[in-house]
Structure formats: C-alpha cells, structure tokens
Amino acid sequence: MTERSMQEPTLLLLTALADAPRHGYALIQEVAAISDGRVKMRTGTLYGALDRLLGQGLIEVAAEEVVDGRARRTYALTGAGREALAAEAGRLRAVATEAERRLTKIRSMLPGGTGPQSRPATGGELS
C-alpha cells in the first residue's frame, strides 16, 4: 500500500508535538516558529486539524484544565503519531536527497560547473 504524503498543516502540528505536549495557542506559536513565520495557523484550522488527528489516533489529549475560566486541552503525540511523523520525515529526506543529487549533476555539466545562476539567460536553457 502506498501512503499519501502528509499535508503541511499535519506535518507541522505533529512536528510541534514531537518534543513536548502543547495546548492550542502554544501549537499556533510553535507552527509559526517551525515554519520561520511562513505559516500562521488560524484557530478554526487548528482545532479542525486537531479533531481530525485525534480521530486518526495520531494525537491524544494529555491533559485538560481550566485557565482563566476557559478550558484548555494539552495534546501529545501517540505512538502512531510518532511513527507517522518519522515515516514522513524519511520520505521528505529521500526526496530532498534526490533533488540535491540531480541539481549537483546538472551544475557539474554546465560551463564553469557553478550552476544555472551563473549563466546568462539565453532561452532554451534548463531552469
């Protein structure tokens, strides 16, 4: 059976939970940090994704408490979540390694061996 690659929000959430359980707001902050600010997860998207991941058994509720009169759930990875994240990290690593191998090969075939960025644009070249 061939597994589909993870959608980016799933990958980021599982990565955010890989080293410690976190509550919703902390997950939003951690996703922004992991993505270097590129992904700003909205509350509705976050809780929809968390419900889906709970249903899939990839995360679990680690704790529930009331803070400032509001319920706060803390989420953690399950064993299945750790396995799924490890598998996706391996898949991404393999793709990145192959991309680098191919780019290195192309760069070595170009005049000067320094890569496409050093050549003037002349049409019909590799990009």
Short mmCIF file of N, CA and C in Angstrom, two decimals:
data_model
loop_
_atom_site.label_atom_id
_atom_site.label_comp_id
_atom_site.label_asym_id
_atom_site.label_seq_id
_atom_site.Cartn_x
_atom_site.Cartn_y
_atom_site.Cartn_z
N MET A 1 0.83 -1.17 0.00
CA MET A 1 0.00 0.00 0.00
C MET A 1 0.88 1.24 0.00
N THR A 2 0.59 2.20 -0.86
CA THR A 2 1.35 3.43 -0.95
C THR A 2 0.68 4.49 -0.08
N GLU A 3 1.45 5.06 0.82
CA GLU A 3 0.95 6.11 1.71
C GLU A 3 0.99 7.45 0.98
N ARG A 4 -0.04 8.25 1.20
CA ARG A 4 -0.03 9.62 0.69
C ARG A 4 0.90 10.46 1.55
N SER A 5 1.47 11.47 0.94
CA SER A 5 2.30 12.38 1.74
C SER A 5 1.38 13.21 2.63
N MET A 6 1.91 13.66 3.74
CA MET A 6 1.13 14.47 4.68
C MET A 6 0.92 15.86 4.13
N GLN A 7 -0.22 16.40 4.44
CA GLN A 7 -0.46 17.81 4.16
C GLN A 7 0.40 18.62 5.12
N GLU A 8 0.80 19.79 4.71
CA GLU A 8 1.70 20.60 5.52
C GLU A 8 1.17 20.90 6.93
N PRO A 9 -0.11 21.27 7.11
CA PRO A 9 -0.58 21.52 8.48
C PRO A 9 -0.41 20.29 9.39
N THR A 10 -0.66 19.11 8.87
CA THR A 10 -0.49 17.89 9.65
C THR A 10 0.97 17.70 10.02
N LEU A 11 1.85 17.84 9.07
CA LEU A 11 3.29 17.70 9.31
C LEU A 11 3.76 18.70 10.36
N LEU A 12 3.34 19.94 10.25
CA LEU A 12 3.76 20.97 11.19
C LEU A 12 3.22 20.71 12.60
N LEU A 13 1.96 20.29 12.70
CA LEU A 13 1.39 20.01 14.01
C LEU A 13 2.07 18.82 14.68
N LEU A 14 2.28 17.75 13.93
CA LEU A 14 2.95 16.59 14.51
C LEU A 14 4.39 16.94 14.91
N THR A 15 5.05 17.75 14.11
CA THR A 15 6.40 18.19 14.44
C THR A 15 6.39 19.04 15.71
N ALA A 16 5.39 19.91 15.84
CA ALA A 16 5.28 20.77 17.02
C ALA A 16 5.06 19.95 18.28
N LEU A 17 4.44 18.78 18.15
CA LEU A 17 4.17 17.92 19.31
C LEU A 17 5.26 16.88 19.54
N ALA A 18 6.25 16.82 18.67
CA ALA A 18 7.26 15.75 18.73
C ALA A 18 8.11 15.82 19.99
N ASP A 19 8.38 17.01 20.50
CA ASP A 19 9.27 17.12 21.65
C ASP A 19 8.57 17.39 22.97
N ALA A 20 7.28 17.78 22.91
CA ALA A 20 6.56 18.06 24.16
C ALA A 20 5.08 18.24 23.88
N PRO A 21 4.23 17.87 24.84
CA PRO A 21 2.79 18.15 24.70
C PRO A 21 2.58 19.67 24.71
N ARG A 22 1.56 20.12 23.98
CA ARG A 22 1.28 21.56 23.92
C ARG A 22 -0.23 21.80 23.82
N HIS A 23 -0.65 22.97 24.28
CA HIS A 23 -2.05 23.37 24.14
C HIS A 23 -2.18 24.18 22.86
N GLY A 24 -3.42 24.55 22.51
CA GLY A 24 -3.72 25.19 21.23
C GLY A 24 -2.89 26.41 20.90
N TYR A 25 -2.87 27.40 21.80
CA TYR A 25 -2.13 28.62 21.50
C TYR A 25 -0.63 28.33 21.34
N ALA A 26 -0.10 27.46 22.18
CA ALA A 26 1.31 27.09 22.06
C ALA A 26 1.58 26.41 20.72
N LEU A 27 0.62 25.62 20.24
CA LEU A 27 0.78 24.97 18.92
C LEU A 27 0.81 26.01 17.80
N ILE A 28 -0.05 27.01 17.88
CA ILE A 28 -0.04 28.07 16.87
C ILE A 28 1.33 28.75 16.84
N GLN A 29 1.87 29.07 18.01
CA GLN A 29 3.18 29.72 18.10
C GLN A 29 4.29 28.80 17.58
N GLU A 30 4.21 27.53 17.94
CA GLU A 30 5.26 26.58 17.54
C GLU A 30 5.25 26.35 16.02
N VAL A 31 4.06 26.25 15.43
CA VAL A 31 3.96 26.09 13.97
C VAL A 31 4.58 27.30 13.27
N ALA A 32 4.30 28.50 13.78
CA ALA A 32 4.91 29.70 13.19
C ALA A 32 6.43 29.65 13.31
N ALA A 33 6.94 29.21 14.46
CA ALA A 33 8.39 29.13 14.66
C ALA A 33 9.02 28.08 13.74
N ILE A 34 8.40 26.91 13.66
CA ILE A 34 8.94 25.83 12.82
C ILE A 34 8.99 26.25 11.35
N SER A 35 7.97 26.98 10.91
CA SER A 35 7.89 27.39 9.51
C SER A 35 8.57 28.74 9.27
N ASP A 36 9.31 29.23 10.26
CA ASP A 36 10.00 30.52 10.17
C ASP A 36 9.03 31.65 9.83
N GLY A 37 7.81 31.56 10.41
CA GLY A 37 6.81 32.60 10.21
C GLY A 37 6.00 32.49 8.93
N ARG A 38 6.31 31.53 8.10
CA ARG A 38 5.62 31.37 6.82
C ARG A 38 4.19 30.90 7.00
N VAL A 39 3.94 30.04 7.99
CA VAL A 39 2.60 29.50 8.23
C VAL A 39 2.06 30.09 9.52
N LYS A 40 0.93 30.77 9.39
CA LYS A 40 0.23 31.32 10.55
C LYS A 40 -1.11 30.59 10.62
N MET A 41 -1.18 29.61 11.49
CA MET A 41 -2.36 28.77 11.59
C MET A 41 -3.47 29.51 12.34
N ARG A 42 -4.64 29.54 11.74
CA ARG A 42 -5.79 30.16 12.38
C ARG A 42 -6.45 29.18 13.33
N THR A 43 -7.15 29.73 14.29
CA THR A 43 -7.77 28.92 15.34
C THR A 43 -8.71 27.86 14.77
N GLY A 44 -9.57 28.23 13.83
CA GLY A 44 -10.51 27.27 13.24
C GLY A 44 -9.79 26.14 12.52
N THR A 45 -8.74 26.48 11.79
CA THR A 45 -7.94 25.47 11.09
C THR A 45 -7.26 24.55 12.10
N LEU A 46 -6.71 25.15 13.15
CA LEU A 46 -6.01 24.37 14.17
C LEU A 46 -6.94 23.33 14.80
N TYR A 47 -8.09 23.78 15.29
CA TYR A 47 -8.95 22.84 16.02
C TYR A 47 -9.61 21.82 15.10
N GLY A 48 -9.84 22.19 13.85
CA GLY A 48 -10.32 21.20 12.88
C GLY A 48 -9.27 20.12 12.64
N ALA A 49 -8.01 20.55 12.51
CA ALA A 49 -6.91 19.60 12.30
C ALA A 49 -6.70 18.73 13.54
N LEU A 50 -6.77 19.34 14.72
CA LEU A 50 -6.59 18.57 15.95
C LEU A 50 -7.69 17.51 16.09
N ASP A 51 -8.94 17.88 15.78
CA ASP A 51 -10.04 16.90 15.84
C ASP A 51 -9.79 15.74 14.87
N ARG A 52 -9.30 16.07 13.67
CA ARG A 52 -9.01 15.03 12.67
C ARG A 52 -7.88 14.13 13.16
N LEU A 53 -6.82 14.71 13.70
CA LEU A 53 -5.69 13.93 14.19
C LEU A 53 -6.06 13.08 15.39
N LEU A 54 -6.95 13.59 16.25
CA LEU A 54 -7.47 12.79 17.36
C LEU A 54 -8.22 11.58 16.81
N GLY A 55 -9.07 11.81 15.83
CA GLY A 55 -9.85 10.74 15.22
C GLY A 55 -8.99 9.69 14.54
N GLN A 56 -7.85 10.11 14.01
CA GLN A 56 -6.93 9.19 13.34
C GLN A 56 -6.01 8.48 14.33
N GLY A 57 -6.07 8.87 15.58
CA GLY A 57 -5.23 8.24 16.60
C GLY A 57 -3.78 8.69 16.57
N LEU A 58 -3.48 9.82 15.90
CA LEU A 58 -2.10 10.30 15.81
C LEU A 58 -1.72 11.18 17.00
N ILE A 59 -2.74 11.78 17.63
CA ILE A 59 -2.52 12.56 18.84
C ILE A 59 -3.56 12.16 19.87
N GLU A 60 -3.32 12.60 21.11
CA GLU A 60 -4.27 12.34 22.19
C GLU A 60 -4.31 13.56 23.10
N VAL A 61 -5.37 13.64 23.89
CA VAL A 61 -5.46 14.70 24.88
C VAL A 61 -4.64 14.24 26.09
N ALA A 62 -3.61 14.99 26.40
CA ALA A 62 -2.71 14.64 27.50
C ALA A 62 -3.20 15.20 28.82
N ALA A 63 -3.89 16.34 28.76
CA ALA A 63 -4.39 16.97 29.98
C ALA A 63 -5.50 17.95 29.63
N GLU A 64 -6.39 18.16 30.58
CA GLU A 64 -7.43 19.18 30.46
C GLU A 64 -7.45 19.96 31.76
N GLU A 65 -7.49 21.28 31.64
CA GLU A 65 -7.52 22.12 32.83
C GLU A 65 -8.30 23.38 32.51
N VAL A 66 -8.65 24.13 33.52
CA VAL A 66 -9.32 25.41 33.34
C VAL A 66 -8.32 26.50 33.70
N VAL A 67 -8.10 27.41 32.75
CA VAL A 67 -7.17 28.52 32.94
C VAL A 67 -7.93 29.80 32.65
N ASP A 68 -7.95 30.70 33.61
CA ASP A 68 -8.69 31.97 33.48
C ASP A 68 -10.14 31.73 33.06
N GLY A 69 -10.75 30.70 33.61
CA GLY A 69 -12.15 30.40 33.34
C GLY A 69 -12.41 29.72 32.00
N ARG A 70 -11.37 29.35 31.30
CA ARG A 70 -11.53 28.70 30.00
C ARG A 70 -10.87 27.33 30.02
N ALA A 71 -11.53 26.39 29.36
CA ALA A 71 -10.98 25.05 29.27
C ALA A 71 -9.75 25.06 28.37
N ARG A 72 -8.72 24.34 28.79
CA ARG A 72 -7.50 24.22 27.98
C ARG A 72 -7.14 22.74 27.89
N ARG A 73 -7.03 22.29 26.65
CA ARG A 73 -6.58 20.92 26.40
C ARG A 73 -5.13 20.95 25.96
N THR A 74 -4.38 20.02 26.47
CA THR A 74 -3.00 19.84 26.04
C THR A 74 -2.94 18.55 25.25
N TYR A 75 -2.32 18.61 24.08
CA TYR A 75 -2.25 17.48 23.15
C TYR A 75 -0.84 16.90 23.13
N ALA A 76 -0.76 15.61 22.86
CA ALA A 76 0.52 14.91 22.75
C ALA A 76 0.46 13.91 21.60
N LEU A 77 1.61 13.58 21.07
CA LEU A 77 1.69 12.54 20.04
C LEU A 77 1.41 11.18 20.66
N THR A 78 0.80 10.31 19.88
CA THR A 78 0.67 8.91 20.26
C THR A 78 1.82 8.15 19.60
N GLY A 79 1.94 6.88 19.91
CA GLY A 79 2.94 6.05 19.23
C GLY A 79 2.73 6.06 17.72
N ALA A 80 1.47 5.97 17.31
CA ALA A 80 1.16 6.00 15.86
C ALA A 80 1.54 7.35 15.27
N GLY A 81 1.37 8.43 16.04
CA GLY A 81 1.75 9.75 15.55
C GLY A 81 3.24 9.87 15.37
N ARG A 82 4.01 9.33 16.32
CA ARG A 82 5.49 9.34 16.18
C ARG A 82 5.92 8.54 14.96
N GLU A 83 5.29 7.38 14.75
CA GLU A 83 5.64 6.56 13.59
C GLU A 83 5.29 7.28 12.28
N ALA A 84 4.13 7.91 12.23
CA ALA A 84 3.72 8.63 11.02
C ALA A 84 4.67 9.79 10.73
N LEU A 85 5.05 10.52 11.77
CA LEU A 85 5.98 11.64 11.60
C LEU A 85 7.35 11.16 11.15
N ALA A 86 7.83 10.08 11.74
CA ALA A 86 9.14 9.53 11.33
C ALA A 86 9.11 9.06 9.88
N ALA A 87 8.02 8.43 9.48
CA ALA A 87 7.89 7.95 8.10
C ALA A 87 7.88 9.13 7.13
N GLU A 88 7.15 10.19 7.47
CA GLU A 88 7.09 11.36 6.59
C GLU A 88 8.44 12.07 6.54
N ALA A 89 9.14 12.16 7.67
CA ALA A 89 10.47 12.77 7.68
C ALA A 89 11.42 11.98 6.77
N GLY A 90 11.34 10.67 6.82
CA GLY A 90 12.17 9.83 5.96
C GLY A 90 11.83 10.02 4.49
N ARG A 91 10.54 10.12 4.18
CA ARG A 91 10.11 10.33 2.79
C ARG A 91 10.63 11.67 2.28
N LEU A 92 10.47 12.71 3.09
CA LEU A 92 10.94 14.03 2.68
C LEU A 92 12.46 14.08 2.53
N ARG A 93 13.16 13.41 3.43
CA ARG A 93 14.63 13.35 3.36
C ARG A 93 15.07 12.67 2.06
N ALA A 94 14.39 11.58 1.67
CA ALA A 94 14.75 10.86 0.44
C ALA A 94 14.51 11.73 -0.79
N VAL A 95 13.40 12.46 -0.81
CA VAL A 95 13.11 13.34 -1.94
C VAL A 95 14.13 14.46 -2.01
N ALA A 96 14.45 15.07 -0.85
CA ALA A 96 15.43 16.16 -0.83
C ALA A 96 16.81 15.68 -1.28
N THR A 97 17.19 14.50 -0.85
CA THR A 97 18.49 13.93 -1.25
C THR A 97 18.54 13.73 -2.76
N GLU A 98 17.46 13.22 -3.32
CA GLU A 98 17.42 13.01 -4.78
C GLU A 98 17.43 14.34 -5.52
N ALA A 99 16.71 15.33 -5.02
CA ALA A 99 16.72 16.65 -5.65
C ALA A 99 18.12 17.24 -5.66
N GLU A 100 18.81 17.16 -4.52
CA GLU A 100 20.19 17.66 -4.44
C GLU A 100 21.11 16.90 -5.38
N ARG A 101 20.95 15.58 -5.47
CA ARG A 101 21.79 14.78 -6.37
C ARG A 101 21.61 15.24 -7.80
N ARG A 102 20.36 15.46 -8.20
CA ARG A 102 20.10 15.87 -9.58
C ARG A 102 20.60 17.29 -9.85
N LEU A 103 20.42 18.18 -8.89
CA LEU A 103 20.92 19.54 -9.07
C LEU A 103 22.43 19.56 -9.17
N THR A 104 23.10 18.77 -8.37
CA THR A 104 24.56 18.69 -8.42
C THR A 104 25.01 18.17 -9.78
N LYS A 105 24.31 17.18 -10.29
CA LYS A 105 24.65 16.60 -11.59
C LYS A 105 24.52 17.65 -12.69
N ILE A 106 23.42 18.40 -12.69
CA ILE A 106 23.20 19.44 -13.70
C ILE A 106 24.25 20.54 -13.57
N ARG A 107 24.53 20.96 -12.35
CA ARG A 107 25.53 22.02 -12.14
C ARG A 107 26.90 21.61 -12.67
N SER A 108 27.25 20.34 -12.49
CA SER A 108 28.56 19.90 -12.94
C SER A 108 28.65 19.85 -14.47
N MET A 109 27.52 19.78 -15.14
CA MET A 109 27.51 19.71 -16.61
C MET A 109 27.51 21.10 -17.25
N LEU A 110 27.26 22.13 -16.47
CA LEU A 110 27.21 23.49 -17.01
C LEU A 110 28.61 24.08 -17.10
N PRO A 111 28.82 25.00 -18.04
CA PRO A 111 30.13 25.66 -18.14
C PRO A 111 30.51 26.31 -16.82
N GLY A 112 31.68 26.07 -16.36
CA GLY A 112 32.15 26.62 -15.10
C GLY A 112 31.73 25.78 -13.90
N GLY A 113 30.78 24.88 -14.11
CA GLY A 113 30.34 23.99 -13.06
C GLY A 113 29.76 24.68 -11.83
N THR A 114 29.25 25.91 -12.01
CA THR A 114 28.76 26.64 -10.85
C THR A 114 27.24 26.69 -10.77
N GLY A 115 26.56 26.21 -11.76
CA GLY A 115 25.10 26.17 -11.68
C GLY A 115 24.43 27.17 -12.59
N PRO A 116 23.14 27.02 -12.75
CA PRO A 116 22.37 27.84 -13.67
C PRO A 116 22.40 29.32 -13.35
N GLN A 117 22.54 29.69 -12.07
CA GLN A 117 22.50 31.10 -11.71
C GLN A 117 23.66 31.89 -12.29
N SER A 118 24.76 31.20 -12.69
CA SER A 118 25.93 31.92 -13.20
C SER A 118 25.89 32.12 -14.71
N ARG A 119 24.90 31.53 -15.38
CA ARG A 119 24.82 31.65 -16.84
C ARG A 119 23.85 32.75 -17.23
N PRO A 120 24.15 33.49 -18.29
CA PRO A 120 23.19 34.49 -18.77
C PRO A 120 21.98 33.79 -19.37
N ALA A 121 20.82 34.38 -19.24
CA ALA A 121 19.59 33.80 -19.81
C ALA A 121 19.65 33.92 -21.33
N THR A 122 19.55 32.78 -22.02
CA THR A 122 19.62 32.78 -23.49
C THR A 122 18.48 32.02 -24.12
N GLY A 123 17.47 31.65 -23.35
CA GLY A 123 16.34 30.90 -23.90
C GLY A 123 16.71 29.46 -24.14
N GLY A 124 15.81 28.58 -23.90
CA GLY A 124 16.02 27.15 -24.14
C GLY A 124 16.92 26.46 -23.13
N GLU A 125 17.30 27.16 -22.07
CA GLU A 125 18.16 26.52 -21.09
C GLU A 125 17.34 25.86 -19.99
N LEU A 126 18.01 25.03 -19.23
CA LEU A 126 17.34 24.39 -18.09
C LEU A 126 17.07 25.43 -17.02
N SER A 127 15.95 25.28 -16.34
CA SER A 127 15.68 26.23 -15.25
C SER A 127 15.43 25.49 -13.98
#
